[in-house]
Short mmCIF file of C-alpha atoms in Angstrom, two decimals:
data_model
loop_
_atom_site.label_atom_id
_atom_site.label_comp_id
_atom_site.label_asym_id
_atom_site.label_seq_id
_atom_site.Cartn_x
_atom_site.Cartn_y
_atom_site.Cartn_z
CA UNK A 28 -0.21 -0.10 -0.05
CA UNK A 29 1.46 3.23 -1.33
CA UNK A 30 1.72 6.49 0.80
CA UNK A 31 2.09 9.29 -1.81
CA UNK A 32 -0.61 11.04 -2.55
CA UNK A 33 -1.34 12.21 -6.35
CA UNK A 34 -3.83 15.05 -6.32
CA UNK A 35 -7.45 14.41 -8.07
CA UNK A 36 -6.52 16.74 -10.67
CA UNK A 37 -2.91 16.62 -11.71
CA UNK A 38 -1.35 19.31 -14.25
CA UNK A 39 -0.19 18.21 -17.77
CA UNK A 40 3.49 17.10 -18.03
CA UNK A 41 4.66 20.24 -19.81
CA UNK A 42 3.01 22.25 -16.78
CA UNK A 43 4.64 20.41 -14.51
CA UNK A 44 7.90 20.85 -16.49
CA UNK A 45 7.28 24.54 -16.53
CA UNK A 46 6.77 24.97 -12.72
CA UNK A 47 9.98 23.05 -12.12
CA UNK A 48 12.18 25.19 -14.56
CA UNK A 49 10.58 28.14 -13.02
CA UNK A 50 11.87 26.92 -9.59
CA UNK A 51 15.22 26.78 -10.91
CA UNK A 52 15.42 30.30 -12.34
CA UNK A 53 16.07 33.54 -10.38
CA UNK A 54 18.20 34.09 -6.90
CA UNK A 55 17.73 30.79 -5.55
CA UNK A 56 15.92 27.64 -6.00
CA UNK A 57 12.11 27.11 -5.17
CA UNK A 58 12.70 23.80 -3.17
CA UNK A 59 9.10 23.84 -1.83
CA UNK A 60 7.83 23.82 -5.84
CA UNK A 61 9.81 20.71 -6.45
CA UNK A 62 8.51 18.80 -3.35
CA UNK A 63 5.02 19.96 -4.55
CA UNK A 64 5.51 18.62 -8.06
CA UNK A 65 7.76 15.56 -7.95
CA UNK A 66 6.86 14.24 -4.38
CA UNK A 67 3.11 14.03 -5.49
CA UNK A 68 3.50 12.22 -8.74
CA UNK A 69 3.64 8.47 -9.35
CA UNK A 70 6.24 6.75 -11.26
CA UNK A 71 4.40 6.86 -14.89
CA UNK A 72 3.86 10.88 -14.29
CA UNK A 73 7.61 11.27 -13.49
CA UNK A 74 8.46 9.63 -16.45
CA UNK A 75 6.30 11.92 -18.58
CA UNK A 76 7.72 14.89 -16.83
CA UNK A 77 11.30 13.77 -17.28
CA UNK A 78 10.08 13.19 -21.18
CA UNK A 79 8.50 16.58 -21.29
CA UNK A 80 11.28 18.68 -19.54
CA UNK A 81 13.81 17.29 -22.26
CA UNK A 82 11.33 17.99 -25.07
CA UNK A 83 10.63 21.61 -24.09
CA UNK A 84 13.97 22.58 -22.76
CA UNK A 85 16.54 20.71 -24.36
CA UNK A 86 18.02 19.80 -21.14
CA UNK A 87 17.88 16.88 -18.66
CA UNK A 88 15.69 17.23 -15.74
CA UNK A 89 17.99 15.02 -13.50
CA UNK A 90 21.20 17.38 -14.81
CA UNK A 91 19.05 20.51 -13.72
CA UNK A 92 18.43 18.89 -10.28
CA UNK A 93 21.58 17.88 -9.55
CA UNK A 94 23.19 21.58 -10.26
CA UNK A 95 20.37 23.22 -8.34
CA UNK A 96 19.79 21.14 -5.32
CA UNK A 97 22.47 19.86 -2.67
CA UNK A 98 23.17 17.52 0.25
CA UNK A 99 20.82 14.83 1.12
CA UNK A 100 17.30 16.72 -0.31
CA UNK A 101 19.31 16.37 -3.59
CA UNK A 102 20.07 12.66 -3.58
CA UNK A 103 16.64 11.88 -2.17
CA UNK A 104 14.86 14.01 -4.87
CA UNK A 105 17.04 12.65 -8.02
CA UNK A 106 16.75 9.08 -6.29
CA UNK A 107 12.91 9.36 -6.36
CA UNK A 108 12.93 10.98 -10.26
CA UNK A 109 14.97 8.40 -11.75
CA UNK A 110 13.37 5.43 -13.61
CA UNK A 111 13.09 2.83 -10.80
CA UNK A 112 14.67 0.06 -12.87
CA UNK A 113 18.12 2.54 -13.29
CA UNK A 114 17.78 3.73 -9.81
CA UNK A 115 18.26 -0.01 -8.42
CA UNK A 116 20.69 -0.36 -11.16
CA UNK A 117 22.97 2.34 -9.93
CA UNK A 118 22.42 1.26 -6.34
CA UNK A 119 23.61 -2.20 -7.15
CA UNK A 120 26.61 -0.69 -9.10
CA UNK A 121 27.79 1.34 -6.01
CA UNK A 122 27.68 -1.52 -3.72
CA UNK A 123 29.99 -3.42 -6.26
CA UNK A 124 32.20 -0.50 -6.64
CA UNK A 125 32.77 0.09 -2.97
CA UNK A 126 36.32 -0.95 -1.89
CA UNK A 127 34.92 -1.83 1.11
CA UNK A 128 31.88 -4.05 0.54
CA UNK A 129 30.60 -4.92 3.94
CA UNK A 130 28.09 -7.54 4.43
CA UNK A 131 25.54 -4.75 5.33
CA UNK A 132 26.28 -3.26 1.83
CA UNK A 133 25.66 -6.55 0.06
CA UNK A 134 22.52 -6.64 1.69
CA UNK A 135 21.22 -3.97 -0.16
CA UNK A 136 21.92 -6.52 -3.42
CA UNK A 137 19.77 -9.00 -1.45
CA UNK A 138 17.21 -6.40 -0.75
CA UNK A 139 16.91 -5.50 -4.75
CA UNK A 140 16.65 -8.94 -5.59
CA UNK A 141 14.05 -10.27 -2.83
CA UNK A 142 11.75 -7.35 -2.64
CA UNK A 143 11.14 -6.56 -6.25
CA UNK A 144 8.72 -8.15 -8.51
CA UNK A 145 9.98 -10.65 -11.23
CA UNK A 146 9.42 -7.89 -14.00
CA UNK A 147 11.19 -5.22 -12.03
CA UNK A 148 14.40 -7.16 -11.63
CA UNK A 149 14.74 -8.17 -15.09
CA UNK A 150 14.38 -4.24 -15.76
CA UNK A 151 17.12 -3.47 -13.28
CA UNK A 152 19.63 -5.95 -15.06
CA UNK A 153 18.61 -4.66 -18.55
CA UNK A 154 19.24 -1.02 -17.11
CA UNK A 155 22.67 -2.45 -15.66
CA UNK A 156 23.85 -3.80 -18.70
CA UNK A 157 22.73 -0.60 -20.73
CA UNK A 158 24.56 1.69 -17.88
CA UNK A 159 27.88 -0.04 -17.44
CA UNK A 160 28.40 -2.52 -20.40
CA UNK A 161 28.62 -5.44 -17.97
CA UNK A 162 25.96 -7.68 -16.42
CA UNK A 163 24.88 -7.16 -12.75
CA UNK A 164 25.56 -11.28 -12.34
CA UNK A 165 29.09 -10.78 -14.07
CA UNK A 166 30.14 -7.65 -11.82
CA UNK A 167 28.88 -9.68 -8.63
CA UNK A 168 31.01 -12.78 -9.35
CA UNK A 169 33.94 -10.75 -10.26
CA UNK A 170 33.80 -8.34 -7.21
CA UNK A 171 32.41 -10.36 -4.32
CA UNK A 172 34.37 -13.37 -2.76
CA UNK A 173 32.86 -17.01 -3.00
CA UNK A 174 30.70 -18.24 -1.49
CA UNK A 175 28.86 -14.97 -1.17
CA UNK A 176 28.62 -14.30 -4.95
CA UNK A 177 27.06 -17.88 -5.41
CA UNK A 178 24.08 -16.71 -3.37
CA UNK A 179 23.91 -13.06 -4.63
CA UNK A 180 24.25 -14.36 -8.53
CA UNK A 181 21.51 -16.81 -7.62
CA UNK A 182 19.20 -14.36 -6.35
CA UNK A 183 19.94 -11.74 -9.12
CA UNK A 184 19.23 -13.76 -11.74
CA UNK A 185 16.15 -15.66 -10.63
CA UNK A 186 12.48 -14.98 -12.25
CA UNK A 187 9.90 -16.08 -9.86
CA UNK A 188 6.57 -16.95 -10.47
CA UNK A 189 4.37 -14.24 -9.09
CA UNK A 190 0.97 -15.71 -8.63
CA UNK A 191 0.06 -17.23 -5.23
CA UNK A 192 -0.39 -20.82 -5.88
CA UNK A 193 1.65 -22.99 -3.63
CA UNK A 194 2.13 -26.79 -3.22
CA UNK A 195 2.33 -28.04 0.39
CA UNK A 196 3.72 -31.35 -0.55
CA UNK A 197 6.77 -29.70 -2.07
CA UNK A 198 7.06 -27.27 0.91
CA UNK A 199 7.49 -30.06 3.23
CA UNK A 200 9.50 -31.60 0.85
CA UNK A 201 12.01 -28.75 0.42
CA UNK A 202 11.83 -27.81 4.09
CA UNK A 203 13.52 -31.28 4.62
CA UNK A 204 16.11 -30.19 1.80
CA UNK A 205 16.89 -27.01 3.99
CA UNK A 206 16.93 -28.90 7.21
CA UNK A 207 19.87 -31.52 5.68
CA UNK A 208 22.06 -28.70 4.25
CA UNK A 209 21.87 -26.86 7.73
CA UNK A 210 22.62 -30.08 9.70
CA UNK A 211 25.34 -30.88 7.55
CA UNK A 212 26.61 -26.93 7.83
CA UNK A 213 26.32 -26.52 4.13
CA UNK A 214 24.31 -23.31 3.75
CA UNK A 215 25.89 -23.00 0.07
CA UNK A 216 24.59 -26.43 -1.20
CA UNK A 217 23.03 -26.33 -4.29
CA UNK A 218 19.78 -27.65 -3.03
CA UNK A 219 19.36 -24.55 -0.72
CA UNK A 220 20.51 -21.90 -3.95
CA UNK A 221 17.86 -23.88 -5.71
CA UNK A 222 14.92 -23.38 -3.51
CA UNK A 223 15.82 -20.30 -2.35
CA UNK A 224 16.74 -18.86 -6.13
CA UNK A 225 13.42 -20.14 -7.90
CA UNK A 226 10.46 -20.71 -5.97
CA UNK A 227 7.91 -17.78 -6.01
CA UNK A 228 7.74 -15.83 -2.90
CA UNK A 229 4.39 -17.52 -1.86
CA UNK A 230 5.91 -21.08 -2.15
CA UNK A 231 8.80 -20.16 0.08
CA UNK A 232 6.70 -18.61 2.89
CA UNK A 233 4.78 -21.80 2.64
CA UNK A 234 8.09 -23.60 2.91
CA UNK A 235 9.32 -21.48 5.86
CA UNK A 236 5.65 -22.57 7.45
CA UNK A 237 6.27 -26.27 6.83
CA UNK A 238 10.07 -25.78 8.13
CA UNK A 239 8.71 -24.62 11.67
CA UNK A 240 6.09 -27.27 11.61
CA UNK A 241 8.70 -30.17 10.93
CA UNK A 242 11.39 -29.31 12.85
CA UNK A 243 10.53 -26.81 15.61
CA UNK A 244 12.28 -23.71 14.93
CA UNK A 245 11.91 -21.02 12.33
CA UNK A 246 14.36 -21.59 9.36
CA UNK A 247 15.86 -18.18 10.25
CA UNK A 248 17.06 -19.34 13.81
CA UNK A 249 18.52 -22.65 12.40
CA UNK A 250 20.59 -20.78 10.02
CA UNK A 251 21.46 -18.53 12.64
CA UNK A 252 22.73 -21.51 14.79
CA UNK A 253 24.45 -23.03 11.87
CA UNK A 254 28.60 -22.98 12.33
CA UNK A 255 30.81 -21.75 9.40
CA UNK A 256 31.06 -18.63 7.32
CA UNK A 257 29.42 -15.74 9.11
CA UNK A 258 29.31 -13.49 6.64
CA UNK A 259 26.83 -16.38 4.51
CA UNK A 260 24.64 -16.93 7.24
CA UNK A 261 24.12 -13.20 7.81
CA UNK A 262 23.51 -12.92 4.05
CA UNK A 263 20.87 -15.93 3.99
CA UNK A 264 19.02 -14.51 7.43
CA UNK A 265 18.76 -11.28 5.26
CA UNK A 266 17.34 -13.48 2.27
CA UNK A 267 14.88 -15.12 4.62
CA UNK A 268 13.69 -11.75 6.12
CA UNK A 269 13.23 -9.99 2.73
CA UNK A 270 11.18 -13.06 1.34
CA UNK A 271 9.01 -13.65 4.46
CA UNK A 272 8.29 -10.11 5.64
CA UNK A 273 9.79 -7.36 3.50
CA UNK A 274 7.73 -4.77 5.58
CA UNK A 275 9.94 -5.92 8.72
CA UNK A 276 13.14 -5.66 6.56
CA UNK A 277 12.33 -1.87 5.68
CA UNK A 278 10.86 -1.03 8.97
CA UNK A 279 14.34 -2.02 10.34
CA UNK A 280 16.34 -0.29 7.58
CA UNK A 281 14.66 3.10 8.68
CA UNK A 282 15.02 2.16 12.64
CA UNK A 283 18.93 1.61 12.13
CA UNK A 284 19.22 4.57 9.88
CA UNK A 285 17.73 7.07 12.78
CA UNK A 286 19.06 5.23 16.06
CA UNK A 287 22.37 5.76 17.57
CA UNK A 288 24.97 8.58 16.65
CA UNK A 289 24.19 10.36 13.56
CA UNK A 290 21.85 9.49 10.81
CA UNK A 291 22.41 7.13 7.69
CA UNK A 292 20.67 9.23 5.48
CA UNK A 293 21.46 7.07 2.48
CA UNK A 294 19.76 4.37 4.09
CA UNK A 295 16.75 6.23 4.96
CA UNK A 296 16.20 7.72 1.92
CA UNK A 297 16.70 4.43 0.16
CA UNK A 298 13.95 2.84 2.29
CA UNK A 299 11.27 5.63 1.77
CA UNK A 300 12.05 5.82 -1.88
CA UNK A 301 12.17 2.31 -2.69
CA UNK A 302 8.68 1.72 -1.08
CA UNK A 303 6.49 4.46 -1.43
CA UNK A 304 4.64 3.47 -4.17
CA UNK A 305 4.63 -0.24 -3.14
CA UNK A 306 4.03 -0.88 0.83
CA UNK A 307 5.25 2.12 2.78
CA UNK A 308 1.77 2.16 4.67
CA UNK A 309 2.72 -1.47 5.74
CA UNK A 310 6.09 -0.56 6.74
CA UNK A 311 4.87 2.17 8.85
CA UNK A 312 2.50 -0.14 10.68
CA UNK A 313 5.32 -2.55 10.91
CA UNK A 314 7.52 -0.12 12.40
CA UNK A 315 4.98 0.67 15.05
CA UNK A 316 4.37 -3.05 16.07
CA UNK A 317 8.18 -3.51 16.33
CA UNK A 318 9.30 -0.55 18.13
CA UNK A 319 6.11 0.87 19.79
CA UNK A 320 6.75 4.16 18.18
CA UNK A 321 5.51 6.34 15.18
CA UNK A 322 8.06 5.56 12.08
CA UNK A 323 6.91 9.20 10.72
CA UNK A 324 7.62 11.07 14.39
CA UNK A 325 10.82 9.21 14.50
CA UNK A 326 12.02 10.72 11.13
CA UNK A 327 10.61 14.36 11.94
CA UNK A 328 12.99 14.05 15.13
CA UNK A 329 15.78 12.78 13.16
CA UNK A 330 16.12 15.01 9.96
CA UNK A 331 15.24 18.53 9.17
CA UNK A 332 14.66 21.10 6.41
CA UNK A 333 13.69 20.38 2.58
CA UNK A 334 15.10 16.64 3.00
CA UNK A 335 12.70 16.07 6.20
CA UNK A 336 9.58 17.95 4.20
CA UNK A 337 10.35 15.63 0.90
CA UNK A 338 10.32 12.20 2.93
CA UNK A 339 7.45 13.38 4.73
CA UNK A 340 5.72 14.29 1.27
CA UNK A 341 6.38 10.84 -0.04
CA UNK A 342 4.93 9.32 3.54
CA UNK A 343 1.72 11.18 2.47
CA UNK A 344 2.07 14.20 4.96
CA UNK A 345 0.61 17.53 3.81
CA UNK A 346 3.82 19.72 4.13
#
């Protein structure tokens, strides 16, 4: 359930383009106008605005936003305005080009692979090839150590059935295969990768239920207790969470970004931007259930200025 509020009557792409261009002119930028337009337009509307802006002014809207805005507000607006597939391709490339590929950074690849629709993930891979003259799976394989790369490539190249049909008998059988792999301390076993990387989200959730019914513990708990590669264990647990409870995952991303000393604005922006048109309403609910606190109030108390106003607009607030 999305949180952005698109007005009942939306100006034409040409009118929105004119409003944005006017916001860039003069002695300073009209940030409120930018928020008012881009923060209240859905994906298809933003695409038409980008196209119209290019046609009318002969310039790229993203380039003008980049030159006129600054700081975390600029990053958030640009991430929101980009085509979603290009956005996620660039996020993945940034992770893979980071000299310090921490397990927390690699979890962004899990996030993209396991919380996207099958068609969106294909679009991300196509955008990646177009942008970087290389495939996402090739860059994962060449820059991430084994066995983490083995898992990440499997996830990035998956094309899952997206209907709710499940087979309970298969779920029970494959729960047994997962349990056997964990018992043998083989989290990167081909059976694990095959099940995690090919089954539909709904089938996997049924398998997770069957696992607990058969073996007493959740799959996540048994993976956590499995000796061996700690990074692989952590990555696989993130896969399970993103598949089983994507809303809880993003609620945790938001919480972790604003807890403690300082704010991780990049993570906060990513979570809000990625889910504002998908399930941010559910993320907000899970945040309250998990932390007994308002996600909106937590964000308001941690960030400020135009950046805060833009995030809150994506969350559906009236600014």
